[in-house]
XYZ file of C-alpha atoms in Angstrom:
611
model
C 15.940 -47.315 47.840
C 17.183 -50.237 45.625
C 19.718 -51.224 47.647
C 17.484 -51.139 50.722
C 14.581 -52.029 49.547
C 12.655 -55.736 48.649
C 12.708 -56.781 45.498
C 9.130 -57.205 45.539
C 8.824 -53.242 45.935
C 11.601 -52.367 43.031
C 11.283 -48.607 41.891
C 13.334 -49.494 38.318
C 9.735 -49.377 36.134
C 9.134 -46.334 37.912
C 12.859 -44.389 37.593
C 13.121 -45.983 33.477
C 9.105 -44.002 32.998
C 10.419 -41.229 34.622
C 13.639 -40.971 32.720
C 11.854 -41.863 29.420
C 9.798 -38.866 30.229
C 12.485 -36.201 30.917
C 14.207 -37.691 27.867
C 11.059 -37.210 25.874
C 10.434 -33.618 27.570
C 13.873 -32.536 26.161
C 13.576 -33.651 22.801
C 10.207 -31.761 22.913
C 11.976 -28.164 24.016
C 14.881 -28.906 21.114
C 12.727 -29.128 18.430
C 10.746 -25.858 19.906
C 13.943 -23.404 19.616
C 13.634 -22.614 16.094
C 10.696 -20.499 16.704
C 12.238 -18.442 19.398
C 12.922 -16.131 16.732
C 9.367 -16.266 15.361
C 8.298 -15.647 18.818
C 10.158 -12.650 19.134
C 8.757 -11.230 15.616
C 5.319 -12.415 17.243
C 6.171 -10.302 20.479
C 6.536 -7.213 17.904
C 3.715 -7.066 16.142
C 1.544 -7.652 19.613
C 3.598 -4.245 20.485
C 2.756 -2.279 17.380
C -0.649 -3.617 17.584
C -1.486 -2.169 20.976
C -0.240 1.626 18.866
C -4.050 0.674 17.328
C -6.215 3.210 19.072
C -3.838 5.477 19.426
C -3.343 5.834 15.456
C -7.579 5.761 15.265
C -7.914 8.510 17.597
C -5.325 10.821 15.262
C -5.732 9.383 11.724
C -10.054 9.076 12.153
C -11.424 10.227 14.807
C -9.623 13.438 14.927
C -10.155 14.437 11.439
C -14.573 13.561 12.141
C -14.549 15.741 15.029
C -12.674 18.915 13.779
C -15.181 18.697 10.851
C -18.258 18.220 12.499
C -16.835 21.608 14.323
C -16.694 23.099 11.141
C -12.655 23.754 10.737
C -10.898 23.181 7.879
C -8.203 20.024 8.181
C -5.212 21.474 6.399
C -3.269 22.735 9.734
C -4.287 18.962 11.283
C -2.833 17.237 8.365
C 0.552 19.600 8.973
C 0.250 18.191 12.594
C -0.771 14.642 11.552
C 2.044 14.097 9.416
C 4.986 15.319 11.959
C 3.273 12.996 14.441
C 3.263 10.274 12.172
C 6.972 10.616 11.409
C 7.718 10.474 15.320
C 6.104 7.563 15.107
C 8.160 6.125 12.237
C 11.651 7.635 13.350
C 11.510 6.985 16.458
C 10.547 3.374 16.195
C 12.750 -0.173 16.378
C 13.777 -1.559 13.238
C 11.952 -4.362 14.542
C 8.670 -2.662 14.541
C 9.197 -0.657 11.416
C 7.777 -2.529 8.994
C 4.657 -3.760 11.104
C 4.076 0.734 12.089
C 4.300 1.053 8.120
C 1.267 -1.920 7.738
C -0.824 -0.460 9.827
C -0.786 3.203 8.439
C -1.247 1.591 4.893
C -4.106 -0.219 6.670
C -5.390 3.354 7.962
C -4.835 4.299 4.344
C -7.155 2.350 2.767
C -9.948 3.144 5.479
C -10.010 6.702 5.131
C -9.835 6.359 1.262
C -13.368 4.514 2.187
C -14.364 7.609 4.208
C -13.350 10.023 1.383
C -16.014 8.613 -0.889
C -18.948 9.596 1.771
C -16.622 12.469 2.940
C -14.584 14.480 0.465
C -13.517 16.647 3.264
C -10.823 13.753 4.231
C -9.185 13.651 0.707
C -6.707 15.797 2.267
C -5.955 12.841 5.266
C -6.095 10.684 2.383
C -3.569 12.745 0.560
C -1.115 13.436 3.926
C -1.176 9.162 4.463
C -0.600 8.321 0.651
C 2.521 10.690 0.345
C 3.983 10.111 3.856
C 3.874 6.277 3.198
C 5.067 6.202 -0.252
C 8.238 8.437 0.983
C 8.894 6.210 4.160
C 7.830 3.109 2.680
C 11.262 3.528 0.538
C 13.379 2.473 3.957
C 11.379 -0.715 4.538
C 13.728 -2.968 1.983
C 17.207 -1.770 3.538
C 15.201 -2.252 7.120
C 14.078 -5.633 6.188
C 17.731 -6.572 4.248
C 19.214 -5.184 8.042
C 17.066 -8.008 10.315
C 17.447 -10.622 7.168
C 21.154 -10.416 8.140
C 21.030 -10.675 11.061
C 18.710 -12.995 11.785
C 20.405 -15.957 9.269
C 23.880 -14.917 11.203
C 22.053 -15.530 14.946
C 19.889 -18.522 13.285
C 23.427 -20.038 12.208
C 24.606 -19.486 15.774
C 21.185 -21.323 16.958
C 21.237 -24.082 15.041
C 25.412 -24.404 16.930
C 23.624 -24.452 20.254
C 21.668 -27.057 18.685
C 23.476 -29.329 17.541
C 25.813 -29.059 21.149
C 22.638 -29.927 22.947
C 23.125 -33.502 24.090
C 19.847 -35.413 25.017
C 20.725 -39.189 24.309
C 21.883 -39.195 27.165
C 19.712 -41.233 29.526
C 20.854 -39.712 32.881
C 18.832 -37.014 34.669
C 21.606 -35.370 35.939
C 23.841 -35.462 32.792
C 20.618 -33.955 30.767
C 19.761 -31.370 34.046
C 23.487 -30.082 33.619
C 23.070 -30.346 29.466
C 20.005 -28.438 30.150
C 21.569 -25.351 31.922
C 24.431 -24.912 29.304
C 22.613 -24.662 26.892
C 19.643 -22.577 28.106
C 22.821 -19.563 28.873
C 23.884 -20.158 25.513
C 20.497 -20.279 23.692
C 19.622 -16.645 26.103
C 22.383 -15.391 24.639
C 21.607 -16.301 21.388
C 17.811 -14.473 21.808
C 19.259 -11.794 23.652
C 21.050 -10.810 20.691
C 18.469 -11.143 18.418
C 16.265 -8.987 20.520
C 18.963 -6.200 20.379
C 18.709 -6.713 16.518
C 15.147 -6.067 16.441
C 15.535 -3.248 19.067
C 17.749 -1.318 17.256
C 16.267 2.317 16.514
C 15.037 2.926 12.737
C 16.493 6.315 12.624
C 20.329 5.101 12.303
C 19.286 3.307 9.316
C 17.225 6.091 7.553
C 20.335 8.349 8.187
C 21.692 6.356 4.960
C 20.719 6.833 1.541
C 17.295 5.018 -0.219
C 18.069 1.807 -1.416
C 18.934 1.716 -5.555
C 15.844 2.249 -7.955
C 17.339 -1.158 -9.069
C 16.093 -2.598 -5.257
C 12.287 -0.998 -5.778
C 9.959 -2.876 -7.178
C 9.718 -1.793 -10.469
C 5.711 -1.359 -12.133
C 4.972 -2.626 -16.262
C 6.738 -0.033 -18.779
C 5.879 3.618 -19.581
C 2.649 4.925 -19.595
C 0.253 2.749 -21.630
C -0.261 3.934 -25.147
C -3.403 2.245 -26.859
C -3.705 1.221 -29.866
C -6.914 2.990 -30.637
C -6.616 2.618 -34.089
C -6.362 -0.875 -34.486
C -9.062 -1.686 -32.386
C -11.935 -3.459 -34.180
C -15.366 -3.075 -34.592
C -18.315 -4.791 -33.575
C -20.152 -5.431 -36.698
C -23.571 -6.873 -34.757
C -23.156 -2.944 -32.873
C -23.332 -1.388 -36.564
C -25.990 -3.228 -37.736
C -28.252 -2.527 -34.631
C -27.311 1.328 -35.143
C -28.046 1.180 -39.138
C -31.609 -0.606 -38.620
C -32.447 2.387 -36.285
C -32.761 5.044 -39.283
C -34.847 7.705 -37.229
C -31.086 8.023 -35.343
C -28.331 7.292 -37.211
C -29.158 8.602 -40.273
C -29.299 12.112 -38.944
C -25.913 11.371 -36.979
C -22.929 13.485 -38.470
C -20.719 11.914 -40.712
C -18.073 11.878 -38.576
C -20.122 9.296 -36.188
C -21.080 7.224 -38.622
C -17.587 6.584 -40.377
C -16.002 5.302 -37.343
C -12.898 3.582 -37.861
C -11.892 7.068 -40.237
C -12.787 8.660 -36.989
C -10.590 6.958 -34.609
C -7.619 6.617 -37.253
C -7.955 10.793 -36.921
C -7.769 11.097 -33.611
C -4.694 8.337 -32.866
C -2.870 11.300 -35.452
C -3.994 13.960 -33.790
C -3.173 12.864 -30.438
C 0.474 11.669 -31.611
C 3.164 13.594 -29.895
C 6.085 15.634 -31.914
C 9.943 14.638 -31.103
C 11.013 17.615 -28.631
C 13.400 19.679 -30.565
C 15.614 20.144 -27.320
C 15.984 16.620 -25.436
C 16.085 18.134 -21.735
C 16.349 15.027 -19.888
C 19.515 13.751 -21.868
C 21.068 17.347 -21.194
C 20.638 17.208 -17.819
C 21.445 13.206 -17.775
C 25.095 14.233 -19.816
C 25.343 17.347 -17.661
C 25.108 15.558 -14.443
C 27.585 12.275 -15.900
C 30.119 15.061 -16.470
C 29.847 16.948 -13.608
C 30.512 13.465 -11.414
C 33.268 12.606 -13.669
C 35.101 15.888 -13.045
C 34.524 15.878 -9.269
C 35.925 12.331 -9.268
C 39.100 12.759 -11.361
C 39.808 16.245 -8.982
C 39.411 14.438 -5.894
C 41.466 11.500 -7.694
C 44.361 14.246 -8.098
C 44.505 15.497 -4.592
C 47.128 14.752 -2.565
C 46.099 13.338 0.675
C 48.309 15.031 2.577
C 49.831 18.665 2.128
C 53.523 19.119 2.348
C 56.019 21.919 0.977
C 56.683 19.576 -2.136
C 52.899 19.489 -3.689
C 51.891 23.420 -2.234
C 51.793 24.164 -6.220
C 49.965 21.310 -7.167
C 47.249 21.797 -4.536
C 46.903 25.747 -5.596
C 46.406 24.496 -9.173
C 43.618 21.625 -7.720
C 42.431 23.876 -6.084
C 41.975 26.935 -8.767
C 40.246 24.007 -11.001
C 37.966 23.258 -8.655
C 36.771 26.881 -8.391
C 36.279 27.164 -11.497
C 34.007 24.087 -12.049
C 32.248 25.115 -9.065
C 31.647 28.693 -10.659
C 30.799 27.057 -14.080
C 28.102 25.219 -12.822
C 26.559 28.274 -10.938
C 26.634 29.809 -14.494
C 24.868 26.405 -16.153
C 22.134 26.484 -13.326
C 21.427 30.224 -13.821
C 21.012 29.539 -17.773
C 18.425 26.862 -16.728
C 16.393 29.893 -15.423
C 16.943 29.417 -12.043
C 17.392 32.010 -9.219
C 19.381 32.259 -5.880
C 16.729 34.167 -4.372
C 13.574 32.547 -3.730
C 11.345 34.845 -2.209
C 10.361 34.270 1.173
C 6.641 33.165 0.725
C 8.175 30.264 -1.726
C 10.455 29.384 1.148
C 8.417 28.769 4.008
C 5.985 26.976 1.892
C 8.810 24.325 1.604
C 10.798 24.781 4.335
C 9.753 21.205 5.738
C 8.800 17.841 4.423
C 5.686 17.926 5.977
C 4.547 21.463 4.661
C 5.378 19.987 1.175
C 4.019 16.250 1.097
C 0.547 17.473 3.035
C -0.211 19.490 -0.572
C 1.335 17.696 -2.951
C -1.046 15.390 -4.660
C -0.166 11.710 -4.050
C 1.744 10.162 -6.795
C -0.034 6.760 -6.242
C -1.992 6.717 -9.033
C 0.944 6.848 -11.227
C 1.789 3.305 -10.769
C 0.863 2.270 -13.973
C 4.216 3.670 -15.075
C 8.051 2.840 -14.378
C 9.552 6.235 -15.364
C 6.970 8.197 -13.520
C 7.503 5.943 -10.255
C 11.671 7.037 -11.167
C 10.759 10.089 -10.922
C 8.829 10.275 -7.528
C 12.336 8.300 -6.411
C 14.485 10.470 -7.275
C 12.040 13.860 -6.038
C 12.165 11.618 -3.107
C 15.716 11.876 -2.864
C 15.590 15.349 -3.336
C 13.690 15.743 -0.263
C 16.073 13.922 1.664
C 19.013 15.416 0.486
C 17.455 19.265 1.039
C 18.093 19.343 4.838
C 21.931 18.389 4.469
C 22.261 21.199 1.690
C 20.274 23.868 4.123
C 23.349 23.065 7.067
C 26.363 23.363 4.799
C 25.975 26.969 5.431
C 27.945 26.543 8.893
C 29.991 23.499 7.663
C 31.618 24.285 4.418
C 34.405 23.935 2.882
C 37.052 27.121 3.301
C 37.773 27.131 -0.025
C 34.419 28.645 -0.726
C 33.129 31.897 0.478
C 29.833 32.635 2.614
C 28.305 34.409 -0.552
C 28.869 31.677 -2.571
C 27.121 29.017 -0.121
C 24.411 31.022 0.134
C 23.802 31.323 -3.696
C 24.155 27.626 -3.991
C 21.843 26.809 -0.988
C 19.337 29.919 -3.574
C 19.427 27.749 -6.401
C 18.745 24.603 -4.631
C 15.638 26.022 -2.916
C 14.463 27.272 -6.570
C 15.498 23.753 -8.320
C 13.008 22.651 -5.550
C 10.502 24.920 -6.138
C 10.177 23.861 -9.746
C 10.158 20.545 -8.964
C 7.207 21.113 -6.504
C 5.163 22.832 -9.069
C 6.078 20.210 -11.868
C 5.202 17.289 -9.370
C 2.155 18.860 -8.276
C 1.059 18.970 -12.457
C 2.141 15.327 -12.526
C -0.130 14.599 -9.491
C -3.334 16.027 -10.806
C -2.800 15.055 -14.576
C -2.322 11.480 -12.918
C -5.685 11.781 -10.863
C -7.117 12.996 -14.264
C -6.299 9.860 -16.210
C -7.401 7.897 -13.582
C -10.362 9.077 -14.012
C -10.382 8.792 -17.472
C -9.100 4.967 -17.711
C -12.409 4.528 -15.147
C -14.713 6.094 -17.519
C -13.703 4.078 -20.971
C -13.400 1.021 -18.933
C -17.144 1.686 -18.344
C -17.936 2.749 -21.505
C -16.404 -0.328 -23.286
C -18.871 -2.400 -20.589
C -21.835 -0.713 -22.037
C -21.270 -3.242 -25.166
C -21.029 -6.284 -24.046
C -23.980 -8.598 -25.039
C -22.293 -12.070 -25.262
C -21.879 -11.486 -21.054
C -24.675 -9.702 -20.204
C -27.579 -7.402 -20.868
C -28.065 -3.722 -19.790
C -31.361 -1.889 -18.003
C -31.903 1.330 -16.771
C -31.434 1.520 -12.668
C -33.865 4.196 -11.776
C -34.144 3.198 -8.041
C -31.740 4.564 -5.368
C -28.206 2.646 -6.021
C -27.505 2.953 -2.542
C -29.353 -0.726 -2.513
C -26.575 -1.786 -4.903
C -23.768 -0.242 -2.549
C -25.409 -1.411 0.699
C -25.619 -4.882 -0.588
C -21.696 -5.276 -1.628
C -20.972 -4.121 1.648
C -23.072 -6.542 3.730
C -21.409 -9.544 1.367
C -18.395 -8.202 1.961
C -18.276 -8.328 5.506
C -20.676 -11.306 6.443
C -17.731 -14.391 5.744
C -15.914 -12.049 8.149
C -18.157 -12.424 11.080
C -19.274 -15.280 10.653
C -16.003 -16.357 10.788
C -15.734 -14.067 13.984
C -18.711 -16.307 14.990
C -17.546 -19.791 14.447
C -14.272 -19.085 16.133
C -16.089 -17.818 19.745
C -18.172 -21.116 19.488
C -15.448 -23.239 19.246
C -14.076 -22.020 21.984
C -17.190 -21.886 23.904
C -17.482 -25.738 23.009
C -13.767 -26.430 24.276
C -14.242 -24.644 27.451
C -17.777 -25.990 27.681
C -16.545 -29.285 26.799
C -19.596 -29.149 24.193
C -20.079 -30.497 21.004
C -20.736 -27.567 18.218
C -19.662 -29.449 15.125
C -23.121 -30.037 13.692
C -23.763 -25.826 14.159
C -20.207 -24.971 12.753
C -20.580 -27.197 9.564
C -23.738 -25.369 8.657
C -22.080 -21.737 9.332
C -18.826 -22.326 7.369
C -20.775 -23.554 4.627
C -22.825 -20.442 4.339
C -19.516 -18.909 5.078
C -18.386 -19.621 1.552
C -21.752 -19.120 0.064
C -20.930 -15.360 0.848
C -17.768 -15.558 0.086
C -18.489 -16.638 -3.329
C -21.219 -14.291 -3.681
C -18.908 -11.745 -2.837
C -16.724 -12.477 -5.466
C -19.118 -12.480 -8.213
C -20.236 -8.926 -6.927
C -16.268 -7.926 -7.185
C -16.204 -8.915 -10.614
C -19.384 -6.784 -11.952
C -18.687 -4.761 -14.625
C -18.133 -0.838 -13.842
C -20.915 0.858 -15.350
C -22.142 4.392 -16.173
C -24.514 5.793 -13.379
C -27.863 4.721 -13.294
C -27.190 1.554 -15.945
C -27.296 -1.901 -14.157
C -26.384 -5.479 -15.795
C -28.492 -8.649 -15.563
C -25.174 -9.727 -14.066
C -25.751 -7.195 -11.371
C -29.283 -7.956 -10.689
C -28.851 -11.913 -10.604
C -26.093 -11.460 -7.825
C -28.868 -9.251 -6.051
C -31.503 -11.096 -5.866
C -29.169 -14.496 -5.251
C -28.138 -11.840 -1.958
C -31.586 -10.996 -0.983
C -32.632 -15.139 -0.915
C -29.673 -15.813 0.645
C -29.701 -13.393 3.337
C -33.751 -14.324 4.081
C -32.514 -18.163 4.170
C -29.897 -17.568 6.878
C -31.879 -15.004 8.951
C -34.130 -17.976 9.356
C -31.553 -20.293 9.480
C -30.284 -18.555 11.937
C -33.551 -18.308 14.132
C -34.079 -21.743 13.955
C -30.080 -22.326 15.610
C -30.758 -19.837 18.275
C -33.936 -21.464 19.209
C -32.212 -25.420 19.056
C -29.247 -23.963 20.877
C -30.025 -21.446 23.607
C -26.698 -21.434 25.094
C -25.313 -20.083 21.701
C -28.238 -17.139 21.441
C -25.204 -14.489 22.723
C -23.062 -15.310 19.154
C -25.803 -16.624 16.748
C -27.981 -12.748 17.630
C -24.907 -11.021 16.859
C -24.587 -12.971 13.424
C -28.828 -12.431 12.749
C -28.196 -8.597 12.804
C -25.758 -8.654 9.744
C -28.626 -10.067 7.661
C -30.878 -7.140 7.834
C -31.207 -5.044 4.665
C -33.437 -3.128 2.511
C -33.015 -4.371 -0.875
C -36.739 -4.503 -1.858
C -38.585 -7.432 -1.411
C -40.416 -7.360 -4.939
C -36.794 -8.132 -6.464
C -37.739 -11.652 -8.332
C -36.360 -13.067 -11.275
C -33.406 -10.652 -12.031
C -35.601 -7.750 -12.199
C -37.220 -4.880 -9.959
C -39.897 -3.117 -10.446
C -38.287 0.524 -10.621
C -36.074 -1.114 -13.556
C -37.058 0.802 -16.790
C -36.357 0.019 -20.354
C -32.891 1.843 -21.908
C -33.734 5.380 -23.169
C -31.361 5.144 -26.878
C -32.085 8.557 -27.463
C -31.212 10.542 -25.303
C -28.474 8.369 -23.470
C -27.089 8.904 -27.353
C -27.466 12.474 -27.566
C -25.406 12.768 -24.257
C -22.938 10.675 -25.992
C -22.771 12.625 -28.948
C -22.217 15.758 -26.964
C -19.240 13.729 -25.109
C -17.863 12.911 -28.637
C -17.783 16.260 -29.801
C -16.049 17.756 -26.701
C -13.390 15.332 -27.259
C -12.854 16.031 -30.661
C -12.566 20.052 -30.038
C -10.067 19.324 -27.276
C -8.273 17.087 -29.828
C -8.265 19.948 -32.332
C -7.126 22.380 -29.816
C -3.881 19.954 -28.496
C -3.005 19.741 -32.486
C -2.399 23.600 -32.709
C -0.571 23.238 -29.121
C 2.119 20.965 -30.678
């Protein structure tokens, strides 16, 4: 064209726009190819996400309809559990992670359900133990794609830096173009093999070190109670009240002696046998013998070391027999009766009764110990094949007694586990009930009334906060995009919703930070954030009206919205109080007390003559 063409009708502007253009258009797709990876990871959780229903239908909805049948859950938990490790085994290491998210999401929803249905503690119980033993693969999973990924990344960033787009010409940058785009496909093709790769390869190996775990605050808390001081103002408040305290035992009213009597009494002795350092020493030596035997054997066999391998091998008998002997000393046996073995014959039969060891967080040698039973687990299957595998050197008989003891080791460690679990659920419990005990004093922060009207008000109410800056976020994001597609302007309605967005949200808060209190005692705290919910809530119903009458073509969202405000906290609730609040009962909330007290103390005397 230019070098037919006028002058006058010159296409150079034109061609220099155009190049400019590609030129810019290239720069644009280079600075985009870092995020291929994230867009892969993206592409991964929109696969594990669409496993949703699919994981409702067997974790919830399941479970509802067997017991509105009237069966018992314990052979659907069996069933849940070996469907749930399909799930995991079978799965990309890619989507590991993201399948382990969502059942601790599940989790947490059915331990909601449990409180209104204590029928599902045993779903509860199946999730919390299945995802505390597979949960231990996710850091050498994660450690696996980390690798990868920086070695592919390193690789992407070559690619990169090869990709030439100075230059000016179209067909230089066209040509530039195709290079790399086989290069940079090669590059994502790899890294979609990475993520590809199936989980089960990787759980063949060992748990990562307890050094890798996340380790939890030291041993199980041990509280001062002695040293803990007294409220003076709480004394003085008892001692004006004669008609009570002066007919409380002496024991009640000489508190600190009290509590110095009870930190004694509940002081454990020094073992005289320190088990876990014999088996600790016991297991050391046993390793160091097995290593300095297989140290001393010849690689090879040949005519020359025939008397040195017969000698090996004589020694390695006989440690082999000696710690048959040391294992039937412990008071094992190598034959478990049959009922014992088929209630642990697989992981799933075991981990569906065992009671979770979540609530033992609170200490690092406990959480060693569900590692290593953990391990045990793992390890079990390997020891129940060496029957057919091992070693000539060692008789069937022998095998067999070994693969005895091992089954009874893990018997014992079932039943001590189990004892662990419950006496772990128990002190939860406990810590709950002095934290709410040491709320019931408290008077710089708040004051305390007795809640004689149905709490379910109180529970309704948290809920409703809870989940109202969730949909009206929901909200606010549809009419945006009904605005963009509408080409309409929304700003002045989405202002006034994200602002009573975080008006919930803060209310919410406050409600999360209540104190925990005995059942059917309330704090002004409480009833503030109450009635601060119940105005709130009647502003933005009618807040609410108002918007759906001003903007008709947002009615479908803003109804949606207005339903979430309905409640029934009573409408007489003004000024921080109701009128089914009653004045504190001292007396006989105090007798109950003293009843509590003197339970304690008997179990206190009775653990003394135990030690």
């Amino acid at each position: 064209w230019q070098m037919v063409a006028s002058r006058e009708y010159t296409a150079a502007e034109i061609y220099d726009l155009l190049t400019r253009l590609i030129v810019d258009w290239r720069r644009l797709e280079l600075s985009t190819w870092s995020r291929l990876f994230d867009m892969e990871d993206k592409r991964c959780e929109e696969e594990v996400d669409s496993w949703w229903f699919v994981a409702y239908e067997a974790i919830v909805a399941a479970p509802l309809s067997i017991l509105e049948s009237g069966d018992e859950l314990q052979e659907h938990a069996r069933g849940l559990f070996e469907t749930l490790q399909e799930f995991i085994v079978d799965s990309a290491i890619g989507h590991f992670s993201l399948r382990i998210q969502m059942l601790q999401s599940f989790r947490d929803y059915v331990g909601l359900i449990r409180k209104s249905t204590p029928s599902f503690a045993i779903v509860h119980k199946t999730l919390s133990n299945f995802l505390a033993y597979y949960s231990r693969y996710t850091v050498s999973i994660k450690q696996t794609l980390q690798n990868g990924r920086q070695a592919l990344e390193k690789d992407m960033k070559d690619v990169l830096l090869l990709a030439s787009w100075k230059d000016t010409n179209v067909n230089a940058l066209r040509d530039s173009a195709k290079r790399s785009h086989r290069k940079l496909f090669k590059v994502v093709r790899k890294y979609r093999s990475l993520l590809a790769q199936p989980a089960h390869g990787i759980m063949k190996q060992a748990f990562p070190d307890l050094s890798q775990v996340a380790q939890v605050s030291p041993v199980l808390r041990r509280g001062d109670i002695g040293t803990h001081n007294l409220d003076e103002r709480a004394l003085q408040i008892c001692e004006q009240s004669s008609e009570i305290w002066s007919e409380r035992p002496a024991r009640f009213r000489n508190i600190s002696t009290t509590v110095a009597n009870m930190s004694s009494m509940s002081q454990m002795h020094s073992p005289i046998l320190d088990m876990p350092g014999i088996l600790d020493q016991l297991t050391n030596n046993l390793i160091e013998d097995v290593k300095a035997l297989r140290k001393e054997t010849p690689a090879i066999a040949t005519d020359e070391n025939t008397d040195l391998v017969k000698h090996l091998t004589a020694r390695k008998r006989k440690l082999f027999s000696d710690v048959l002997k040391n294992v039937r000393h412990m008071g094992f046996r190598s034959n478990t009766s049959t009922d014992i073995l088929s209630q642990q014959a697989s992981l799933s039969f075991i981990l569906t009764r065992m009671p979770p060891f979540e609530t033992l967080n609170s200490s690092a040698k406990l959480g060693a110990s569900e590692y290593y039973l953990h391990q045990f687990f793992r390890l079990m299957p390997a020891v129940r094949q060496a029957s057919g595998s091992h070693s000539e050197d060692i008789n069937g008989s022998e095998v067999t007694r070994s693969g005895g003891y091992f089954e009874s080791i893990l018997s014992a460690v079932i039943k001590q586990s189990t004892v662990l679990g419950e006496l772990a659920t128990n002190l939860k419990l406990l810590d709950g009930m002095v934290e709410k005990m040491q709320n019931v004093w408290k008077p710089d922060s708040y004051r305390l009334s007795l809640y004689t009207s149905d709490e379910r008000y109180s529970e309704q109410v948290k809920r409703l906060v809870q989940c109202l800056p969730h949909i009206i976020g929901t909200g606010c994001l549809i009419i945006e995009k009904h605005g963009k597609l509408g080409q309409l302007n929304h700003d002045c309605v989405l202002a006034e919703l994200r602002e009573w967005m975080e008006q919930f949200r803060t209310l919410a808060t406050a409600m999360e930070q209540e104190p925990g209190l005995p059942e059917k005692l309330t704090s002004s705290e409480a009833l503030s954030n109450q009635e601060q919910t119940r105005s709130g809530l009647d502003r933005f119903k009618l807040d609410l009206h108002k918007k759906i009458q001003d903007y008709p073509s947002l009615a479908f969202v803003l109804q949606e919205i207005a339903l979430w405000t309905d409640t029934d906290i009573p409408s007489e609730m003004t000024n921080g109080h109701v009128d089914h609040v009653a004045p504190l009962k001292v007396k006989s909330f105090d007798q109950d007390l003293l009843k509590l007290c003197d339970t304690m103390l008997v179990a206190l005397q009775a653990f003394e003559k135990t030690k």
